[in-house]
Coordinates of C-alpha atoms and ligand atoms in Angstrom, one line a residue:
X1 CA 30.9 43.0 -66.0
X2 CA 34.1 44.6 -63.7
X3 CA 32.5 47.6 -63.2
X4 CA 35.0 49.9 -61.1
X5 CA 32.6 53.0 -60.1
X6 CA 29.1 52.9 -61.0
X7 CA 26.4 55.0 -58.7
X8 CA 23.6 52.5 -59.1
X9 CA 22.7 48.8 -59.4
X10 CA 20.7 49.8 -62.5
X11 CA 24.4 50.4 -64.1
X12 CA 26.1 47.2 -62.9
X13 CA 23.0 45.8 -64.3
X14 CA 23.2 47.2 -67.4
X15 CA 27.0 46.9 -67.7
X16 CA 26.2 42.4 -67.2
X17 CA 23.5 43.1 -70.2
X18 CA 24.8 44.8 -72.7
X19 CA 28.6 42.5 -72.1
X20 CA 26.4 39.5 -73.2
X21 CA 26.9 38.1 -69.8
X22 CA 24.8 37.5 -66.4
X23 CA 26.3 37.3 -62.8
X24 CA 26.8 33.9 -62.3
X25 CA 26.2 32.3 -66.1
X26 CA 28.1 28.9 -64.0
X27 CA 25.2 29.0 -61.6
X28 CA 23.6 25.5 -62.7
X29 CA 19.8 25.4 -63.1
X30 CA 18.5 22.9 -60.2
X31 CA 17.7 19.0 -61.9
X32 CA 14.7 17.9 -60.8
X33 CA 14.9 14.2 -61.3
X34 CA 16.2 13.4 -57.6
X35 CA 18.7 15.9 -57.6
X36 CA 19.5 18.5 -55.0
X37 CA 19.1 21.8 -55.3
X38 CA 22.5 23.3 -55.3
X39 CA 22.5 26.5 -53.1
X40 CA 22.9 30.0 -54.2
X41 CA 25.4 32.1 -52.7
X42 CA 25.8 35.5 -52.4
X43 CA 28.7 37.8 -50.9
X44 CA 28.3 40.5 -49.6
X45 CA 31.7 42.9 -48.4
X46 CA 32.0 46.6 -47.8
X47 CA 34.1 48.6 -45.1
X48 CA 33.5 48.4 -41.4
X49 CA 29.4 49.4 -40.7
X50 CA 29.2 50.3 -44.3
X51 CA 25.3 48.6 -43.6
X52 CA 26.4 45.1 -44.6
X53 CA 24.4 43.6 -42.1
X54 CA 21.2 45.5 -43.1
X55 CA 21.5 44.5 -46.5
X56 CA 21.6 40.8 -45.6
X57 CA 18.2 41.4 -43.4
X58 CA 16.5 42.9 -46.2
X59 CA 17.5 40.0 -48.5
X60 CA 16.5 37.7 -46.0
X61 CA 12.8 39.4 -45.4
X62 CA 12.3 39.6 -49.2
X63 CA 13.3 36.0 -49.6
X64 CA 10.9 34.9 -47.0
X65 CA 9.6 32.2 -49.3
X66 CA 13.3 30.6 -49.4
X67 CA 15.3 29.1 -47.1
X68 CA 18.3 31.7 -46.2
X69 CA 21.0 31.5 -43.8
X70 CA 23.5 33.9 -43.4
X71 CA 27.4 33.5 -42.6
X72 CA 28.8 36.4 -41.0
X73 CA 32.9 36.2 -41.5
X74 CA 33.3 38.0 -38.1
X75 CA 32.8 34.2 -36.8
X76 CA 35.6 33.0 -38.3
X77 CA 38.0 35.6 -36.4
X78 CA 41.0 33.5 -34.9
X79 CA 40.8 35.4 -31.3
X80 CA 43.7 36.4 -29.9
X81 CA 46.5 34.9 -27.9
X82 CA 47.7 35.3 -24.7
X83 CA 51.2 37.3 -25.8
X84 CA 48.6 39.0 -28.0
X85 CA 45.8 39.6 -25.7
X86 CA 48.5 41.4 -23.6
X87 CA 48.6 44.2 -26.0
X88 CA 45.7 44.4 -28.1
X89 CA 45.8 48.1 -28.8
X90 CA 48.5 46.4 -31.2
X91 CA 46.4 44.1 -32.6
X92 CA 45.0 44.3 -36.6
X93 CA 41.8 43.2 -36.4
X94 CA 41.2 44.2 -40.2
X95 CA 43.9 42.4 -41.6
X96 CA 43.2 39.7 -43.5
X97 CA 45.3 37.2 -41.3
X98 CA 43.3 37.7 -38.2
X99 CA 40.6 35.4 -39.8
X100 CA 40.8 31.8 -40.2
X101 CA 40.1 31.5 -44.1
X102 CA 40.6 28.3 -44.1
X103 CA 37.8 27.2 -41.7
X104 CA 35.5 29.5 -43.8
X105 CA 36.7 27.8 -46.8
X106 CA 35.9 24.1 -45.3
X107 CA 32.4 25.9 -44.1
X108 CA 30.9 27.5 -47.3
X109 CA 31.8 24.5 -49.0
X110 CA 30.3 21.6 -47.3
X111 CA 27.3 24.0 -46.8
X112 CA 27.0 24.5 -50.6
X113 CA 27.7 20.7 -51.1
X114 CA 24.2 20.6 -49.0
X115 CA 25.6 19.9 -45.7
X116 CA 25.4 20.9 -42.3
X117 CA 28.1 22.9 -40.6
X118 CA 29.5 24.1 -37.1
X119 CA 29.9 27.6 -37.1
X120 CA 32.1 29.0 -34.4
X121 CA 31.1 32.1 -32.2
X122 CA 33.2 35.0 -31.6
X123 CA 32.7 37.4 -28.6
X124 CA 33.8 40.9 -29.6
X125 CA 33.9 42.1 -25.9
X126 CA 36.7 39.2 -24.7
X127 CA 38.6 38.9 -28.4
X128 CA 37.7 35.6 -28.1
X129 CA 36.0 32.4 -29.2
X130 CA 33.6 31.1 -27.1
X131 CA 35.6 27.5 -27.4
X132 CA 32.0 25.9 -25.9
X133 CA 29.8 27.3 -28.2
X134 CA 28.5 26.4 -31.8
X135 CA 26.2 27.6 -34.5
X136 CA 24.5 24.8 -36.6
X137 CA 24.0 25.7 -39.7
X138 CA 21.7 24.1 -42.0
X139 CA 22.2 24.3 -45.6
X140 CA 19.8 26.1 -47.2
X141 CA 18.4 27.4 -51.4
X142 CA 20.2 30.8 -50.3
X143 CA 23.3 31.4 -48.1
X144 CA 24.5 35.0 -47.4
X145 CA 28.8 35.5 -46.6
X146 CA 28.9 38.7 -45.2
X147 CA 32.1 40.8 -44.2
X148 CA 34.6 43.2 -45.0
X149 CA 37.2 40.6 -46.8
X150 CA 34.8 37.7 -47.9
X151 CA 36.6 39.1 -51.6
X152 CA 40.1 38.8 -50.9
X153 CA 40.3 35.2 -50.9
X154 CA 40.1 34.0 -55.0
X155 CA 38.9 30.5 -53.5
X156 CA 36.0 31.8 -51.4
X157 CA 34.9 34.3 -54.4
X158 CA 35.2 31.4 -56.3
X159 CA 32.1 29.8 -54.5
X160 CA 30.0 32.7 -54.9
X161 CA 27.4 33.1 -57.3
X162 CA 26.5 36.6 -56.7
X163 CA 29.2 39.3 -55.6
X164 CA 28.1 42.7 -53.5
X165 CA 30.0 45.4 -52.4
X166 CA 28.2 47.9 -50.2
X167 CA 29.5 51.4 -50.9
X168 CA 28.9 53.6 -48.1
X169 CA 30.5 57.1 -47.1
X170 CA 33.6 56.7 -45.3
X171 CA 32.4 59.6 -43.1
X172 CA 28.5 57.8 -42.7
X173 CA 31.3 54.5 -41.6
X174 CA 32.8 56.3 -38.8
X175 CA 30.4 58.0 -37.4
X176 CA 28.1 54.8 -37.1
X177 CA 31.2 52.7 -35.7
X178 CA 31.9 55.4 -32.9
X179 CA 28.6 54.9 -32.1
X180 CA 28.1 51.3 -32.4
X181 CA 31.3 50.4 -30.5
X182 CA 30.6 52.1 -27.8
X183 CA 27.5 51.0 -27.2
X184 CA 28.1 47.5 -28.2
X185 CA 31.2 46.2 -28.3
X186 CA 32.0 48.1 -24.7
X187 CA 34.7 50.3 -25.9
X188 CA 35.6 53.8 -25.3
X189 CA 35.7 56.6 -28.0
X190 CA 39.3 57.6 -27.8
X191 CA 39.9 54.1 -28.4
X192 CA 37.3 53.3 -31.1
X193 CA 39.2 56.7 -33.1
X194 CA 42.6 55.4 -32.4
X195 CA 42.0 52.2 -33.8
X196 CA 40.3 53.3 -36.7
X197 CA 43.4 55.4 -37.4
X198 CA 45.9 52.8 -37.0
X199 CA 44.2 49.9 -38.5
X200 CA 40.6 50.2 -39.9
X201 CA 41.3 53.0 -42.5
X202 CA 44.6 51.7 -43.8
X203 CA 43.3 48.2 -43.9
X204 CA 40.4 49.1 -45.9
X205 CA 42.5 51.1 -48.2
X206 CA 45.0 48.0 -48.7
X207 CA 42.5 45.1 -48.4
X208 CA 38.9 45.9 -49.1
X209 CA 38.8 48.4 -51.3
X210 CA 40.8 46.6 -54.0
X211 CA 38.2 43.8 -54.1
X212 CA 35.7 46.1 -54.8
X213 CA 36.4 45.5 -58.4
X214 CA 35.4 41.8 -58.4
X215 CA 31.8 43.1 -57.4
X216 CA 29.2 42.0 -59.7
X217 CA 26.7 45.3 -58.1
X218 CA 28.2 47.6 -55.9
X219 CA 25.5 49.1 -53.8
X220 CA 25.6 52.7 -53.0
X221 CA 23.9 53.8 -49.8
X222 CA 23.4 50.7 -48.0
X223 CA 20.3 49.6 -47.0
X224 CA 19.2 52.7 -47.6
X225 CA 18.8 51.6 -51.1
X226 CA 15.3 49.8 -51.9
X227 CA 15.1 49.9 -55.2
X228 CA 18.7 48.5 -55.7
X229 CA 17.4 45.9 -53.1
X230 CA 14.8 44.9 -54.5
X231 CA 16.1 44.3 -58.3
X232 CA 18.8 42.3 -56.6
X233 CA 15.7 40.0 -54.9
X234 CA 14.2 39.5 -58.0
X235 CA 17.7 38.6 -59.5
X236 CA 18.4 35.5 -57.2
X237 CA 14.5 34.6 -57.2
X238 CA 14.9 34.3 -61.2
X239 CA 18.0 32.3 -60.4
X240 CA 16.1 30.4 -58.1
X241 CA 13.5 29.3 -60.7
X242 CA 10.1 29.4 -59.0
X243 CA 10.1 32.6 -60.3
X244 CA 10.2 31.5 -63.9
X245 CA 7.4 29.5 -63.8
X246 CA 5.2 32.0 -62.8
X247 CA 6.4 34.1 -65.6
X248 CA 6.2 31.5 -67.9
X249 CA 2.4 30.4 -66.9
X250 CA 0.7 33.6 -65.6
X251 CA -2.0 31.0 -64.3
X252 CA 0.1 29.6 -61.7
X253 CA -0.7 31.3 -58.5
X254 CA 1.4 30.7 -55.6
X255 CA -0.1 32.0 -52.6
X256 CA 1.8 34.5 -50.2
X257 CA 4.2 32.8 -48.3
X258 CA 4.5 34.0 -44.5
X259 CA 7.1 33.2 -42.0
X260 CA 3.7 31.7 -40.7
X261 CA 3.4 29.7 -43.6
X262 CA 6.7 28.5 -44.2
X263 CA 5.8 27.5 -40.6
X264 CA 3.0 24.9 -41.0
X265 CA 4.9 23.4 -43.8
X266 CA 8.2 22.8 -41.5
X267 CA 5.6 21.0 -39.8
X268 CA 4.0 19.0 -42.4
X269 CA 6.9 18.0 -44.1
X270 CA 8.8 16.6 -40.9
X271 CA 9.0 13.2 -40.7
X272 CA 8.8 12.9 -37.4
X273 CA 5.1 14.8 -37.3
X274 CA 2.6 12.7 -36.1
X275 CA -0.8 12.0 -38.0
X276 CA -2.8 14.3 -35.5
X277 CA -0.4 17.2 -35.7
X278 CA -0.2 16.8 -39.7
X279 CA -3.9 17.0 -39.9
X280 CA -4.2 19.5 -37.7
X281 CA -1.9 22.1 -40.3
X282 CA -2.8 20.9 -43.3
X283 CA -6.2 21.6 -43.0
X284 CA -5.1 25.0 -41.7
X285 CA -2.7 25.5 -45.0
X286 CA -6.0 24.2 -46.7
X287 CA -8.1 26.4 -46.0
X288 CA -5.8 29.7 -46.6
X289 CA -5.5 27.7 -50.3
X290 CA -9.5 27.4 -50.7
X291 CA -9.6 30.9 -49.6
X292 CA -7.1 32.1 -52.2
X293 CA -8.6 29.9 -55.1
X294 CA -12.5 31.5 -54.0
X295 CA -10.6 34.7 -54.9
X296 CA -10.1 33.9 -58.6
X297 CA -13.8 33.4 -59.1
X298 CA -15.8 35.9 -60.7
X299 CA -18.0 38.6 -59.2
X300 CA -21.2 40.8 -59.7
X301 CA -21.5 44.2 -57.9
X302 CA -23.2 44.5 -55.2
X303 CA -24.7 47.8 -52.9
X304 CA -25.9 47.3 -49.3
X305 CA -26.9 49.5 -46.6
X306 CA -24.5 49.2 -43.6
X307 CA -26.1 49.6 -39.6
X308 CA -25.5 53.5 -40.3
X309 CA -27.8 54.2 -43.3
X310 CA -24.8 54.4 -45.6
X311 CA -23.9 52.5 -48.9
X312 CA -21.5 50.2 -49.0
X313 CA -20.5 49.2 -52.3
X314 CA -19.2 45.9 -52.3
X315 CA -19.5 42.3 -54.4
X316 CA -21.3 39.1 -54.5
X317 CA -20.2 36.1 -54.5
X318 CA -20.0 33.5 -57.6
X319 CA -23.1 31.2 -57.1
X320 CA -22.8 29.0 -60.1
X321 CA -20.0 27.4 -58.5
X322 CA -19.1 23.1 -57.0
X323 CA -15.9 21.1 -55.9
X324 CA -14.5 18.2 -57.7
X325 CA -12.4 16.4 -55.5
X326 CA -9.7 13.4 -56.7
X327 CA -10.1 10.3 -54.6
X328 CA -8.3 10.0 -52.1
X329 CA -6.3 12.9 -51.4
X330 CA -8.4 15.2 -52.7
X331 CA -11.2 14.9 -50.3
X332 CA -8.8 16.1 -47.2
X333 CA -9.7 19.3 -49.1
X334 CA -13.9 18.9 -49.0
X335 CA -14.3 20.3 -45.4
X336 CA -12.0 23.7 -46.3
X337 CA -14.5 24.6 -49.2
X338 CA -17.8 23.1 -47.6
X339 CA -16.4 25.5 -44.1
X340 CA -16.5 28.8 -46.9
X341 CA -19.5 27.7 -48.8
X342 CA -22.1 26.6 -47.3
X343 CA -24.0 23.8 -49.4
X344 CA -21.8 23.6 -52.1
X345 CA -22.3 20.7 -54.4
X346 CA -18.8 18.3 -54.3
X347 CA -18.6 15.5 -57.0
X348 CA -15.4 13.0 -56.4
X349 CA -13.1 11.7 -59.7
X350 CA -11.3 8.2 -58.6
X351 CA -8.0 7.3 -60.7
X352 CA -6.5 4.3 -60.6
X353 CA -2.4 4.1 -60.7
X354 CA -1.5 1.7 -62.8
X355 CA 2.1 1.2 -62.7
X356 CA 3.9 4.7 -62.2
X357 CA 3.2 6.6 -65.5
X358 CA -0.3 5.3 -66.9
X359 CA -3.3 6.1 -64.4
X360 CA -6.8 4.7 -65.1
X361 CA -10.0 6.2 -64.7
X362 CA -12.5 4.1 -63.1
X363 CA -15.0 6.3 -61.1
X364 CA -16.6 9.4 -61.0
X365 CA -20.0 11.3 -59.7
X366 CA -20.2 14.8 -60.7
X367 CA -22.9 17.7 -59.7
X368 CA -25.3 18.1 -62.4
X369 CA -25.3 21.0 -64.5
X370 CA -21.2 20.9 -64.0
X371 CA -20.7 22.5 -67.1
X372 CA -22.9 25.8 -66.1
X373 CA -20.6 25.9 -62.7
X374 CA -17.1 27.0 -62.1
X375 CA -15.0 24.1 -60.5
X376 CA -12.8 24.2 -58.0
X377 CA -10.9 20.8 -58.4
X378 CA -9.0 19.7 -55.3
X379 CA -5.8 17.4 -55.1
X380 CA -3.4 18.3 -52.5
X381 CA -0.4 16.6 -54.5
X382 CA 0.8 17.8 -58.2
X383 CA 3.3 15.4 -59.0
X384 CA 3.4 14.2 -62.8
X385 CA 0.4 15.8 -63.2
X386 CA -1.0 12.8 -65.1
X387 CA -3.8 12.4 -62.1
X388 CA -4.2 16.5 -62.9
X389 CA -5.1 15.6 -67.2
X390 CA -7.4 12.9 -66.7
X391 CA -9.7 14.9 -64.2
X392 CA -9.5 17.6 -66.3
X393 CA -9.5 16.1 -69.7
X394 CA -13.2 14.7 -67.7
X395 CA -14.6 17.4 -67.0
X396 CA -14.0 19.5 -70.3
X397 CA -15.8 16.0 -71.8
X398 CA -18.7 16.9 -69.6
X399 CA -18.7 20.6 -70.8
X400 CA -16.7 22.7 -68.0
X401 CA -15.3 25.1 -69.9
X402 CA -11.4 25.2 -69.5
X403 CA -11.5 28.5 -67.8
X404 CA -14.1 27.6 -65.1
X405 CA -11.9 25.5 -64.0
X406 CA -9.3 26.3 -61.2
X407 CA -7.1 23.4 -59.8
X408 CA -6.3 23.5 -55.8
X409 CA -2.5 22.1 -54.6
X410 CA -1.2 22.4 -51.6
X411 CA 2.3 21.6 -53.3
X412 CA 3.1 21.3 -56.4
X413 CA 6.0 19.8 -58.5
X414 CA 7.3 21.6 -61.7
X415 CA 7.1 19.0 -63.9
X416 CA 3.4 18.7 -63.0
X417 CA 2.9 22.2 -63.9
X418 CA 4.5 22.3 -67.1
X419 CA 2.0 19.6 -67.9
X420 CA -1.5 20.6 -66.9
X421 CA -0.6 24.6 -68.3
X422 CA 1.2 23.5 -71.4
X423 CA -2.4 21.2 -72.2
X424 CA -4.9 23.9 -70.4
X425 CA -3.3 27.1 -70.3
X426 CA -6.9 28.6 -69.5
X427 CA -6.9 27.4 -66.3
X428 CA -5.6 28.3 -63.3
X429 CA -3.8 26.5 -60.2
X430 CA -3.4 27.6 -57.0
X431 CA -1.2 26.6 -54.8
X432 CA 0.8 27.0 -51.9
X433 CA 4.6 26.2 -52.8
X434 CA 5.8 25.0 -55.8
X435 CA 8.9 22.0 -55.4
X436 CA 12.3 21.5 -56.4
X437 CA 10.9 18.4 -58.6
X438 CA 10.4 14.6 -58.5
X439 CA 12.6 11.7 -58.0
X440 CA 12.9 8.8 -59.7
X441 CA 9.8 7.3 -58.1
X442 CA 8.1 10.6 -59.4
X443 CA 7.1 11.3 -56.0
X444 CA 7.6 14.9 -55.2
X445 CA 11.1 16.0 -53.3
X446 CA 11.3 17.6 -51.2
X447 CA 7.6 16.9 -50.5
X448 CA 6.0 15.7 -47.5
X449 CA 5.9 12.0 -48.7
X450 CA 2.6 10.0 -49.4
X451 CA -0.2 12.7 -48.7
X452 CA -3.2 10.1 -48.6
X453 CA -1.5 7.9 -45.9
X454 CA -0.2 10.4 -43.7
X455 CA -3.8 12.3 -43.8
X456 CA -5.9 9.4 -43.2
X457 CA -3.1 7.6 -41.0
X458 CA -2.6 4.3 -43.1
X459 CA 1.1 5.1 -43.5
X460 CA 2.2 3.1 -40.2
X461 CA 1.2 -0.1 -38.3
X462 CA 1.1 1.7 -34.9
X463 CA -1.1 1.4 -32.1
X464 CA -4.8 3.1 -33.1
X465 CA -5.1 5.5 -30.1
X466 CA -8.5 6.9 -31.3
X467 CA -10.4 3.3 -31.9
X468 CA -8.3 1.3 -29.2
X469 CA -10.7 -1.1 -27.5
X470 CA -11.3 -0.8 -23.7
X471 CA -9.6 -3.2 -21.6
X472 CA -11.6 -3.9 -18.3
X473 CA -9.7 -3.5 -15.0
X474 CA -9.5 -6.9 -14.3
X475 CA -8.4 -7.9 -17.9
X476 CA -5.8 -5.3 -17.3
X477 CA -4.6 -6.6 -14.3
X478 CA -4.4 -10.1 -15.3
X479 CA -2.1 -9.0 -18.5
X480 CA 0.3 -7.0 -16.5
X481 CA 0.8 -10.1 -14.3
X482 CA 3.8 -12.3 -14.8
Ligands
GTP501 N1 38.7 46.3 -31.1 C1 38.2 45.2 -31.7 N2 37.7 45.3 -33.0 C2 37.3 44.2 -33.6 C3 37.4 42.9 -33.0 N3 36.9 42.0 -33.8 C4 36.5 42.7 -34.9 N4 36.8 44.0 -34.8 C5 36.4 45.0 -35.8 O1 35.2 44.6 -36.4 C6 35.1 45.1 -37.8 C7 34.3 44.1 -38.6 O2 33.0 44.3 -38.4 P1 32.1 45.3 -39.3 O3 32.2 44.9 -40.7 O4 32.3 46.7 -38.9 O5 30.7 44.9 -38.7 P2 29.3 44.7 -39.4 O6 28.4 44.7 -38.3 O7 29.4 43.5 -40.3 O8 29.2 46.0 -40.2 P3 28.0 46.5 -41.0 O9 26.9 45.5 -41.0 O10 28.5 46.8 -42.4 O11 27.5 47.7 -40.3 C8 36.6 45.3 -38.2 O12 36.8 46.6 -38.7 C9 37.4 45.1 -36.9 O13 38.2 46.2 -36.7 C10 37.9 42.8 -31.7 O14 37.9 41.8 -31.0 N5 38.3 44.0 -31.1
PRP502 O1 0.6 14.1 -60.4 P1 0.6 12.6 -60.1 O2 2.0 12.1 -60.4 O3 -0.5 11.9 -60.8 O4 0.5 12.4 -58.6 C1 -0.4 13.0 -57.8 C2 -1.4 12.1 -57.3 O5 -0.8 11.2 -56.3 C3 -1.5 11.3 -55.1 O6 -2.5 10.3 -55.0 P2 -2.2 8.8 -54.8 O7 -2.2 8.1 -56.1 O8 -1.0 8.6 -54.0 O9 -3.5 8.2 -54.1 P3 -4.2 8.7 -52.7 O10 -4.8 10.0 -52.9 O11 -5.1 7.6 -52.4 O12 -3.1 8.7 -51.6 C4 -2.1 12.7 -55.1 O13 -3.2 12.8 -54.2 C5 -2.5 12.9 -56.5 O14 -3.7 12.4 -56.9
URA503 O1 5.1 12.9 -53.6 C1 4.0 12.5 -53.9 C2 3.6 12.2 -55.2 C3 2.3 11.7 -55.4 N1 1.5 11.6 -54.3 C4 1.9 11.9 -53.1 O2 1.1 11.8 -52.1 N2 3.1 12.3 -52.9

């Protein structure tokens, strides 16, 4: 897998293949049953403005369904002393020593033990910590040590799963320092040349160059490199699993995640959202999932005339179409699909839960004619998925053909998935992010706790604002006296 001089990805790539081995074979597949996911992380290293920086962003932007934080080494400089500050010309600001590997150390490994960290800030301009200033860091599925010697400490490489090296033209190096030095870091271009001849070049010939060989991809042209980019995305989203289901069940949908989206479930999820707010963007992720599962529907051709006499071939939509929705939950889903089909038929499924794993059927009023319609089947919560079998397993008893069938989630737990596909693999679910897994309560984790009761608000024994009886004046003022 030590590669020492390959041009492309597609090599190191090759190179892990054919050896039998993969990246980071140690890098342990999450445990669902209450287990945290343990995060991925990736180094990246590379000489001074070899694009390391750009790299990271572009990881970050692809990953936009995960949660990514980066780590940039530069905070972990020590800053200078006084006797040092005094002559910084001196200084070796590319020599391992000047950072405080340690404190990295300490850092990467409570965040990849799933805890928060401080992160210190360093100001470029005054040498110098800012002593008052912090960076809190949340641990995250993906963190991102950048730098040019996050290799040459065995310990930190250690705690890497994935190892780059961004292999960028010395010449392409200098040139962008001169010019982001000056313009950034407020020095002068004598200077910025002087040091690199003193310090910069020697140190990456002594320090960083020699860990290039612990690279597991070494990354020609920088973020200039899409393609190299992109397979190392795909590489930590397999890692990741999420992406795995998907391959394994082409029928799981998950719909496009946005920073926008990622967004509204921050919101849901947070404890601390109250029942209005939670409403409020639920619905709104709602409706982007009915939206998404309309799509899967079939559709006829259809030719109309637009306002200036032309032809616009377009398509018609499905009409032999109703929702199913599973009581309780599901029905936070009815307005979504009755607001993008207007009149739709909606017939409701109850399910009992008796204890945690057996569920019990005990009501259910369906459209007539179901089994000439496609369903849409709505449940906002895919947990063990044994809610998910018994609808089903109902509706294919009243003639729905499997493949008419497409199942709504808003989010969805692996284990649920591996058994509604595994027992229908005709149909298809949509949803809008799929889980770590469940707990030992089989609720789903991370999850946004009891759907039902934060939806329809009987989760808490709080004041009802909306249905609060009017207190007369009087009344009023004779409670408030003592
Ligand atoms: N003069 C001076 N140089 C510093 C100081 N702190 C760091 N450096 C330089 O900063 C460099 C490290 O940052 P780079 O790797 O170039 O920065 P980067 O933005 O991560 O680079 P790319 O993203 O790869 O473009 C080292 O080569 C140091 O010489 C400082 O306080 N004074
Ligand atoms: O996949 P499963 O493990 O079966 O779990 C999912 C079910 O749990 C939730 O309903 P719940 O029983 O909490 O009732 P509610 O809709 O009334 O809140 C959810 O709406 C699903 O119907
Ligand atoms: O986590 C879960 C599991 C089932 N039902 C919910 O509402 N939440």
């Amino acid at each position: 897998m030590v590669k020492s001089d390959p041009d492309t990805i597609m090599e190191a790539t090759a190179a892990a293949h054919f050896s039998g081995l993969h990246f980071d074979d140690e890098y342990p597949v999450p445990k669902y049953k209450g287990a945290d996911k343990v995060p991925f992380v990736i180094g990246v290293a590379g000489g001074t403005a070899s694009g390391k920086t750009t790299v990271c962003d572009m990881i970050i932007q692809q990953l936009h369904d995960h949660r990514v934080v980066l780590v940039n080494q530069d905070s972990f400089y020590r800053g200078l002393k006084p006797e040092e500050m005094a002559n910084v010309g001196e200084y070796n600001f590319d020599h391992p020593d000047a950072f405080d590997t340690e404190q990295l150390l300490e850092c990467l490994g409570s965040l990849k033990a799933n805890q928060p960290v401080q992160i210190p800030v360093y100001d470029f301009k005054k040498h110098q910590r800012c002593n008052d200033r912090y960076r809190k860091v949340n641990a995250s599925d993906v963190i991102i040590m950048e730098g040019i010697l996050v290799f040459h400490d065995a310990r930190v490489r250690e705690l890497m799963n994935m190892k780059i090296f961004v292999d960028t033209d010395a010449d392409v190096r200098l040139a962008r320092r001169i010019k982001r030095d000056t313009l950034e870091r407020g020095r002068d271009v004598n200077g910025v040349i002087e040091q690199y001849a003193k310090f910069v070049k020697p140190a990456f010939d002594d320090f960083i160059l020699p860990t290039k060989k612990y690279a597991d991809v070494i990354l020609p042209r920088g973020g200039d490199n899409h393609v190299a980019i992109d397979l190392i995305v795909q590489h930590i989203r397999m890692k990741l699993g999420q992406h795995d289901l998907r391959k394994i069940y082409p029928n799981v949908f998950v719909i496009q995640s946005t920073f926008q989206i990622r967004g509204m479930h921050t919101l849901i999820r947070d404890q601390e959202t109250t029942k209005h707010d939670f409403v409020f963007y639920a619905d709104r992720l709602i409706r982007l999932i009915v939206e998404h599962g309309l799509g899967h529907l079939p559709f006829t051709e259809k030719q109309v005339i637009t306002p200036t006499g032309s032809i616009y071939v377009g398509v018609d939509f499905c009409k032999q179409l109703c929702g199913v929705s599973i009581i309780r939950s599901g029905e936070s889903m009815e307005n979504a699909l009755r607001a993008c089909c207007k009149g739709i038929k909606i017939g409701k499924i109850l399910i009992h839960r008796e204890g945690d794993d057996g569920k019990q059927l005990i009501y259910e009023k369906l459209p007539i004619n179901i089994a000439d319609r496609h369903v849409l089947l709505m449940d906002p919560i895919l947990g063990t998925g044994n809610s998910a079998v018994q609808a089903i397993e109902l509706l294919i008893r009243k003639g729905v053909p499997e493949s008419h069938i497409i199942f709504l989630n808003l989010i969805s737990a692996p284990e649920g998935i591996h058994t509604v596909c595994k027992r229908f693999p005709l149909l298809k679910i949509v949803t809008s992010e799929i889980d770590a897994g469940l707990n030992d309560e089989f609720r789903v984790v991370p999850g946004m706790g009891e759907f039902g009761d934060r939806y329809f608000g009987t989760d808490d024994d709080g004041p009802d604002q909306m249905f609060k009886a009017p207190i007369e004046p009087k009344l009023q003022q004779s409670i408030h006296r003592p």
